[in-house]
Structure formats: structure tokens, C-alpha cells
Short mmCIF file of C-alpha atoms and ligand atoms in Angstrom, two decimals:
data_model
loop_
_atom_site.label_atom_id
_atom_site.label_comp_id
_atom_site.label_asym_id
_atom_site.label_seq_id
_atom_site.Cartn_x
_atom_site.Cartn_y
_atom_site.Cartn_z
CA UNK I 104 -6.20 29.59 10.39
CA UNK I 105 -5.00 27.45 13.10
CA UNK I 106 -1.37 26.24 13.59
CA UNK I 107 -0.26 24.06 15.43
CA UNK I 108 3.83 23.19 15.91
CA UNK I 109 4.84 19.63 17.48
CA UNK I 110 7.94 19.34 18.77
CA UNK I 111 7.90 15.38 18.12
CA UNK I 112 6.66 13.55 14.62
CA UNK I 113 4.48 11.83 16.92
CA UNK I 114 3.12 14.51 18.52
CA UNK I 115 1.96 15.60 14.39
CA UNK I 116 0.70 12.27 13.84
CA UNK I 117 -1.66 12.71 16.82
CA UNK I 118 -2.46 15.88 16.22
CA UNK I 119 -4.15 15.01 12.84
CA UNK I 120 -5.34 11.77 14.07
CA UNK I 121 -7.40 13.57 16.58
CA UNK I 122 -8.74 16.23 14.16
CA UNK I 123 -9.97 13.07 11.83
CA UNK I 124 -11.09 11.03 15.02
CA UNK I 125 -13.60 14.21 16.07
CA UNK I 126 -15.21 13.84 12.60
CA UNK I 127 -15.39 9.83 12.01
CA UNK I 128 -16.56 9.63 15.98
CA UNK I 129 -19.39 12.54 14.82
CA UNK I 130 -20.66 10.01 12.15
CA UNK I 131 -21.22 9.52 8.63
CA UNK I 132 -18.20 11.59 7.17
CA UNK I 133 -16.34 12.34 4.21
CA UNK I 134 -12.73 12.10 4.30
CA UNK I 135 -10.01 13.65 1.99
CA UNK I 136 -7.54 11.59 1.96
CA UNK I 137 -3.51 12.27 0.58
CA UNK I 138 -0.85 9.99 -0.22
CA UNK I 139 2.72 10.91 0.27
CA UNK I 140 4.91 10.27 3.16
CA UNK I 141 3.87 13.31 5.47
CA UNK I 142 0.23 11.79 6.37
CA UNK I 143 1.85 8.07 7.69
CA UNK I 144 2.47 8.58 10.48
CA UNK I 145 -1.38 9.98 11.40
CA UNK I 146 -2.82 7.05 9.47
CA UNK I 147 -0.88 4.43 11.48
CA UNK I 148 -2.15 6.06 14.56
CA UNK I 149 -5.90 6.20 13.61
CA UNK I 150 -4.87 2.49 12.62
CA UNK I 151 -3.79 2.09 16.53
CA UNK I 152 -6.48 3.91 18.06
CA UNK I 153 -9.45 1.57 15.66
CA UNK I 154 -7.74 -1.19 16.63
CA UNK I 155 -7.17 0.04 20.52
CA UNK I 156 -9.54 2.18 21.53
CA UNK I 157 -12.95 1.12 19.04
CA UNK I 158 -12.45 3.61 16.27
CA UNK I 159 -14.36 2.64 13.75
CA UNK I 160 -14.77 4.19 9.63
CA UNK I 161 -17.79 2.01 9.22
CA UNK I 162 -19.97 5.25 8.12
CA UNK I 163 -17.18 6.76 6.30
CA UNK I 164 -16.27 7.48 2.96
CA UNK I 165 -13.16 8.97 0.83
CA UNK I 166 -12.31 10.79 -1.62
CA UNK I 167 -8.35 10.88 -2.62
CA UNK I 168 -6.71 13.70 -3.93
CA UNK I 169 -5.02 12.60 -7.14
CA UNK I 170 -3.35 9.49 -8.70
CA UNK I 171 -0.64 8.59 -11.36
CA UNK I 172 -1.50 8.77 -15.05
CA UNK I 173 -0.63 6.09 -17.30
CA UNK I 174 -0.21 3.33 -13.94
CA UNK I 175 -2.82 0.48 -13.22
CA UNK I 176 -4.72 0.09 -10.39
CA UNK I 177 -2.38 -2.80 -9.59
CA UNK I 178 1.06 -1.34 -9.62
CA UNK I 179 2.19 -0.62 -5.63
CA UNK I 180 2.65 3.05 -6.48
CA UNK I 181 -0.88 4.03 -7.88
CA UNK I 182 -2.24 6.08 -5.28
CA UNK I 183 -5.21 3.57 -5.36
CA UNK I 184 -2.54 0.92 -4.34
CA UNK I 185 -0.62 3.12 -1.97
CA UNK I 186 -3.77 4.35 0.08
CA UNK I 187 -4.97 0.75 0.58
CA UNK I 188 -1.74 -0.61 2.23
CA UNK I 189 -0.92 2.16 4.11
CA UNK I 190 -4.53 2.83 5.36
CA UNK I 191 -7.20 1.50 4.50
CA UNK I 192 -6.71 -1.66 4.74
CA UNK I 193 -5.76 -1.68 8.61
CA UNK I 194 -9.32 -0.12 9.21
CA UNK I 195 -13.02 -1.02 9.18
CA UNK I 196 -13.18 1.57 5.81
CA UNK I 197 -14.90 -0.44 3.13
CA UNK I 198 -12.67 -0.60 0.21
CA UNK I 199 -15.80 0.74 -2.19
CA UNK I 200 -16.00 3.46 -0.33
CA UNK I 201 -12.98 5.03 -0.85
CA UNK I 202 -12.54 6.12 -4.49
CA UNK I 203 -10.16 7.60 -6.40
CA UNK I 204 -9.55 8.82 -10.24
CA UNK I 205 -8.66 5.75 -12.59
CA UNK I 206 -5.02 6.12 -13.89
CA UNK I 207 -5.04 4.50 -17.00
CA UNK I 208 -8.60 5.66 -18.07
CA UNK I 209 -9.15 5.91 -21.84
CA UNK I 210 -9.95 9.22 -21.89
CA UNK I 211 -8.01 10.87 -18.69
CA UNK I 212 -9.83 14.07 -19.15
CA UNK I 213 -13.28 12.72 -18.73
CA UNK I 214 -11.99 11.04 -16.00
CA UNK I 215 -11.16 13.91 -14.00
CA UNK I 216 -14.10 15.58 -14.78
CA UNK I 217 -16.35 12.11 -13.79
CA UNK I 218 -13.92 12.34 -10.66
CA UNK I 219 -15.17 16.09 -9.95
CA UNK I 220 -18.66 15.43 -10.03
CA UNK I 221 -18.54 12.38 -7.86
CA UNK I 222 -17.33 14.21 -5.23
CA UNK I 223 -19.99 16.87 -5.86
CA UNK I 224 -22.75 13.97 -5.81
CA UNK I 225 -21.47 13.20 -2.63
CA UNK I 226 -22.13 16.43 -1.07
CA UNK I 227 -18.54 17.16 -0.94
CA UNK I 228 -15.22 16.60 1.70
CA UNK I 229 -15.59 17.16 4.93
CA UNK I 230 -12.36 16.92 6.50
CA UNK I 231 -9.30 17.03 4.14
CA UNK I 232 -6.04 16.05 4.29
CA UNK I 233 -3.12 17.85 2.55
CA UNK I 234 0.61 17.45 2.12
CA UNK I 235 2.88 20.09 0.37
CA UNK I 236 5.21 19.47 -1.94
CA UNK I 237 8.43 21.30 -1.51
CA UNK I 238 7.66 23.71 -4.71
CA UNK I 239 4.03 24.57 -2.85
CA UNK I 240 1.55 22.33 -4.54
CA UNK I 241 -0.73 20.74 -2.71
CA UNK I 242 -2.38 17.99 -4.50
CA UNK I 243 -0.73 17.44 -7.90
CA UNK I 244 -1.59 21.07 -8.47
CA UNK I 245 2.28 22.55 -9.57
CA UNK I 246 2.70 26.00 -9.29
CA UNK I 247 0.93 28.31 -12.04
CA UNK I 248 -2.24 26.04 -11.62
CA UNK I 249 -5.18 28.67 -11.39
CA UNK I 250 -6.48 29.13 -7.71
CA UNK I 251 -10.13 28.37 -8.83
CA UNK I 252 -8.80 25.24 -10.99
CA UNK I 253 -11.30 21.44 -11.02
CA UNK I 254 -10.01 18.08 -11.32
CA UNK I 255 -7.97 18.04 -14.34
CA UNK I 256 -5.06 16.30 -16.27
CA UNK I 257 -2.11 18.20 -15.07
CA UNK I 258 1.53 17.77 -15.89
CA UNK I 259 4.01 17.00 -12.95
CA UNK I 260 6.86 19.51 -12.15
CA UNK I 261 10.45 18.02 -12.41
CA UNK I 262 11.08 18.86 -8.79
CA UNK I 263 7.54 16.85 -8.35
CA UNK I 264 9.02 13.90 -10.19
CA UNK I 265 12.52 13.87 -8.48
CA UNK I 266 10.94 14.29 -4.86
CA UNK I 267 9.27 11.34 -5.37
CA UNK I 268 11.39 8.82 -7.36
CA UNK I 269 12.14 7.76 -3.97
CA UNK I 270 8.92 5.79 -4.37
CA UNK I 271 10.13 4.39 -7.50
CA UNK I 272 12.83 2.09 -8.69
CA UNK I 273 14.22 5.47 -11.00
CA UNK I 274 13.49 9.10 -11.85
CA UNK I 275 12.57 7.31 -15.52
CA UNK I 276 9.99 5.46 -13.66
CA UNK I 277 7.92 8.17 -12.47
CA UNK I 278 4.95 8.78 -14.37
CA UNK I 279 4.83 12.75 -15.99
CA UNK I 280 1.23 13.40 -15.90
CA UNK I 281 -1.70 13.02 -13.20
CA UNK I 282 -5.16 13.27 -12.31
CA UNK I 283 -6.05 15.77 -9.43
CA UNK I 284 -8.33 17.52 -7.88
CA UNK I 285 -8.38 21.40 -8.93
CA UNK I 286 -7.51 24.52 -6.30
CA UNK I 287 -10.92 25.23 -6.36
CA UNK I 288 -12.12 21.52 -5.83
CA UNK I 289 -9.67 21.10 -2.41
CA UNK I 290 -11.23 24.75 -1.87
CA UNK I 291 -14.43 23.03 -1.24
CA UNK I 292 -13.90 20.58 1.30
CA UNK I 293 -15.41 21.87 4.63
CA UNK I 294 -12.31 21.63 6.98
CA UNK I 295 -8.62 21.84 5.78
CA UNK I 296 -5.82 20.21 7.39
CA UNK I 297 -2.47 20.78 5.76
CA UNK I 298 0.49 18.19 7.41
CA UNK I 299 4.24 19.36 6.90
CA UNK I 300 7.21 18.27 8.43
CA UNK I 301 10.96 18.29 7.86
CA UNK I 302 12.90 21.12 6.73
CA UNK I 303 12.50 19.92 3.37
CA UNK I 304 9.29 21.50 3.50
CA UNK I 305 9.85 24.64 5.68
CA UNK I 306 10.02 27.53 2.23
CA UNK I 307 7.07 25.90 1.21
CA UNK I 308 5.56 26.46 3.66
CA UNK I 309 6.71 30.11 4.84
CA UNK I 310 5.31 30.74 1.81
CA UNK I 311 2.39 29.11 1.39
CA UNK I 312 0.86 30.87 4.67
CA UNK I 313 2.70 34.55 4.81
CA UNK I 314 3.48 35.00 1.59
CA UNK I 315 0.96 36.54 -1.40
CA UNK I 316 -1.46 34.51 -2.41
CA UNK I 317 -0.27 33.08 -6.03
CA UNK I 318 -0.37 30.75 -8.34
CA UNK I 319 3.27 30.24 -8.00
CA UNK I 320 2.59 29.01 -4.77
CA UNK I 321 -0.66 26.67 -4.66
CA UNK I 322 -0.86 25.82 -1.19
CA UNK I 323 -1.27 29.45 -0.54
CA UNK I 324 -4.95 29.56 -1.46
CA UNK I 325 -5.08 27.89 2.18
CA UNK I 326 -5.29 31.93 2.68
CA UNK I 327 -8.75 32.34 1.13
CA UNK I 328 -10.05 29.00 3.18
CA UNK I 329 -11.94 29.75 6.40
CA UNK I 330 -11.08 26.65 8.36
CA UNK I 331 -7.62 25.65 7.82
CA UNK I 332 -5.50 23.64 10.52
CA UNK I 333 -1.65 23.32 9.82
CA UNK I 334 0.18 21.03 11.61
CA UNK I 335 3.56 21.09 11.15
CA UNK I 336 6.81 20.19 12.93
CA UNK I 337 9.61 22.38 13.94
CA UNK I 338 11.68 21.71 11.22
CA UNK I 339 8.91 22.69 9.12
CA UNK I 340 8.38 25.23 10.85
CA UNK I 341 11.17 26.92 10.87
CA UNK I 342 10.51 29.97 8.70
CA UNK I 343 7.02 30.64 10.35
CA UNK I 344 8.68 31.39 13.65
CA UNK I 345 7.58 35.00 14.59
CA UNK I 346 6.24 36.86 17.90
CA UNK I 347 3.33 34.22 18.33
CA UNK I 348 4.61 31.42 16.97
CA UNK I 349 5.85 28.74 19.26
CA UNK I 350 7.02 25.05 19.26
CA UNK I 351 4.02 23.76 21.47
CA UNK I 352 1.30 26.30 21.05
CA UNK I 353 -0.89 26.88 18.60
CA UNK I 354 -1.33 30.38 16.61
C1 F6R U 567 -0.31 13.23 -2.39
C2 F6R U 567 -0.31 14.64 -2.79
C3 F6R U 567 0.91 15.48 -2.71
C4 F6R U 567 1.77 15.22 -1.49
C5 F6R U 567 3.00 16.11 -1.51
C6 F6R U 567 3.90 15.87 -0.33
O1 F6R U 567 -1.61 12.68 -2.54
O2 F6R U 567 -1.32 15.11 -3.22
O3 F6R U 567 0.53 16.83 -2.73
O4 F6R U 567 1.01 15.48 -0.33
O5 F6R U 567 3.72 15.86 -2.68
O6 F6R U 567 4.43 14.57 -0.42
P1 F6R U 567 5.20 13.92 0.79
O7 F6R U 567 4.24 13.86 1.91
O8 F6R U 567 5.58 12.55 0.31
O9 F6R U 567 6.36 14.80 1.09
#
């Protein structure tokens, strides 16, 4: 596992930006894509550097990690919604390539599974993209998911729903229940890159990569993946500072 520590939220946002850049520039690539506040600030500079410096996503594709039950396509905060205006649309991605489980499907749990299998017809993630939410999970998978879990209907913590009512116009307005992809599914993608910053995040994350590897702590199957990058700021940071652990340097 690689971590790297930025002293500077811009220093994080290039950071990722140039671990995503190394794929799209290799060609055709599959990206992972999350929602959530911690990844903006890398999408807005891959946004910079397509429209700067000749990025381009022609050749790639995405997958996201999860989306709102019960929510339309249509409504700002579906993931499907969210993912277009604060990435996708900037760049040369084609809007059908990026797909994403359908929130107010019929049948929610075929859904997930449909969702599972498309990204197994694809031949998989290449690079993805994680937050973590303060109580661990990564994806919408809460703590006691199983490590080895698929895409699947899942239930959203009340921490889950509070951290992100910011989003919304109340905590009444935040859907309960959500489509994501499994431990074991994020397990799969090729490369993992896990984004934290602010102190909000920093027990989370202490946890997620020196404590035991639980299912009260879902981000810490990052443990049992071969090629994980964390990139974190110092404020996330904080409880990871040990002997080789510096703001600056990686680990
Ligand atoms: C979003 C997702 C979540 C978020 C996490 C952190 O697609 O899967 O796991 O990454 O909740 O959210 P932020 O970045 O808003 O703190």
C-alpha cells in the first residue's frame, strides 16, 4: 500500500488526478468513479488539465460506485445527476459510457445484481476511486457489510444519512436505502485509490489501514488489496502519523 500525505487540498487533488491521467493517457480504460465531496477537487483538475493540456476520456468508460434508492435519474442528488455536473460533463467522457445502477428500478435487487454483472462484462475497473465515510464505509457499504459482499440493496447508516443531508434540503430528505457495489466487487477493480481529507475523516481512516481487518470497518479490506494508493491530507492524516509517516512523503 502506498500513502501519500499532501500538505495542501490541492496538492490531493493532483495527486489523484495524476494517478487517473497515467491510466486514461495509457488508453482504453475503465474508471471507478465516487461521488461525495472528497473526489472534487481531483475531478476539477482532470477537468483543467483536458481542457489545458489535451487530456482526453474519449476511450474511457465508468463504472460508479453506488446511487440513491427510491430518487430519479433527474433529481440533482442521484449520483447519476451528481457525477454528470461535477465531471463528466466538463470532459470528452461520453455520457453512455459512464453507467451507473438505476435508483428507482422496479425491482432494486435485480438491479444491483444486473449492475454486478455489467461491470463483470466489461472486464472489470481498472482504476478506482474511493471516499470514506467517517464510520469506514467505502461505497455505501456501512459497517457489518461482509468483506466478500456484491452489489446489493443495502440500508444507509444514520451517521451515513446525517453526513450527507448537507447535500439535501433536510435529514428527512435523504433517501434510507441504496444500490452499491459489494466489498468484494470494489475488491476487484485492478488499482485502488482511496481519497480522504479533513479531520472529519482521520478515525476512519486510522482505522481503516492499521487497525484489524473487520467488518465494522469496511474500508479496511483495503488491507487484503495488493495495489492500494491513499491519498490523504494532513488533517486526515492525523492518526496515521508514525516513524515513516510524513506530511510530504509517501510510505
Ligand atoms: C460516494 C461514496 C461514499 C463517499 C463517502 C465520503 O460515491 O461511495 O463512500 O465516498 O461517503 O463522502 P464525502 O467525500 O462526501 O465525505
Amino acid at each position: 500500500m502506498e500513502i501519500r500525505i499532501e500538505r495542501q487540498l490541492s496538492g490531493v487533488a493532483v495527486s489523484v488526478a495524476d494517478v487517473i491521467e497515467g491510466y486514461v493517457r495509457s488508453g482504453a480504460v475503465t474508471l471507478g468513479l465516487a461521488t461525495g465531496s472528497s473526489p472534487i477537487p481531483a475531478y476539477r483538475e482532470l477537468i483543467r488539465r483536458h481542457r489545458e493540456e489535451d487530456l482526453s476520456f474519449a476511450r474511457a468508460r465508468a463504472f460508479l460506485l453506488d446511487e440513491y434508492v427510491g430518487l430519479p435519474r433527474s433529481h440533482p442528488q442521484s449520483y447519476y445527476s451528481v457525477i454528470r455536473s461535477d465531471f463528466v460533463s466538463h470532459v470528452d467522457l461520453a455520457d453512455s459510457a459512464v453507467q451507473s445502477p438505476s435508483g428507482d428500478a422496479v425491482d432494486a435487487a435485480a438491479e444491483a445484481a444486473r449492475y454486478d454483472a455489467a461491470i463483470h462484462a466489461a472486464g472489470g475497473v481498472d482504476v478506482q476511486i474511493l471516499g470514506i465515510g467517517s464510520n469506514g464505509h467505502i461505497g455505501f457499504n456501512e459497517p457489518g457489510e461482509p468483506l466478500d459482499s456484491r452489489t446489493h440493496v443495502g440500508v444507509l447508516a444514520e451517521r451515513t444519512r446525517q453526513d450527507n443531508a448537507r447535500f439535501f434540503g433536510s435529514l428527512e430528505e435523504v433517501p434510507s436505502q441504496c444500490i452499491t457495489q459489494g466489498l468484494g466487487t470494489i475488491r476487484e477493480a485492478h488499482h485502488l485509490v482511496l481519497v480522504a481529507t479533513g479531520a472529519r475523516k482521520a478515525d476512519a481512516l486510522a482505522a481503516a489501514l492499521h487497525g484489524e481487518v473487520t467488518p465494522d470497518c469496511p474500508a479496511s479490506v483495503l488491507q487484503l488489496h495488493a495495489n492500494v494508493t491513499v491519498i490523504a491530507d494532513e488533517a486526515a492524516a492525523a492518526g496515521l502519523y508514525g516513524a515513516e509517516i510524513r506530511a510530504g512523503q509517501t510510505a
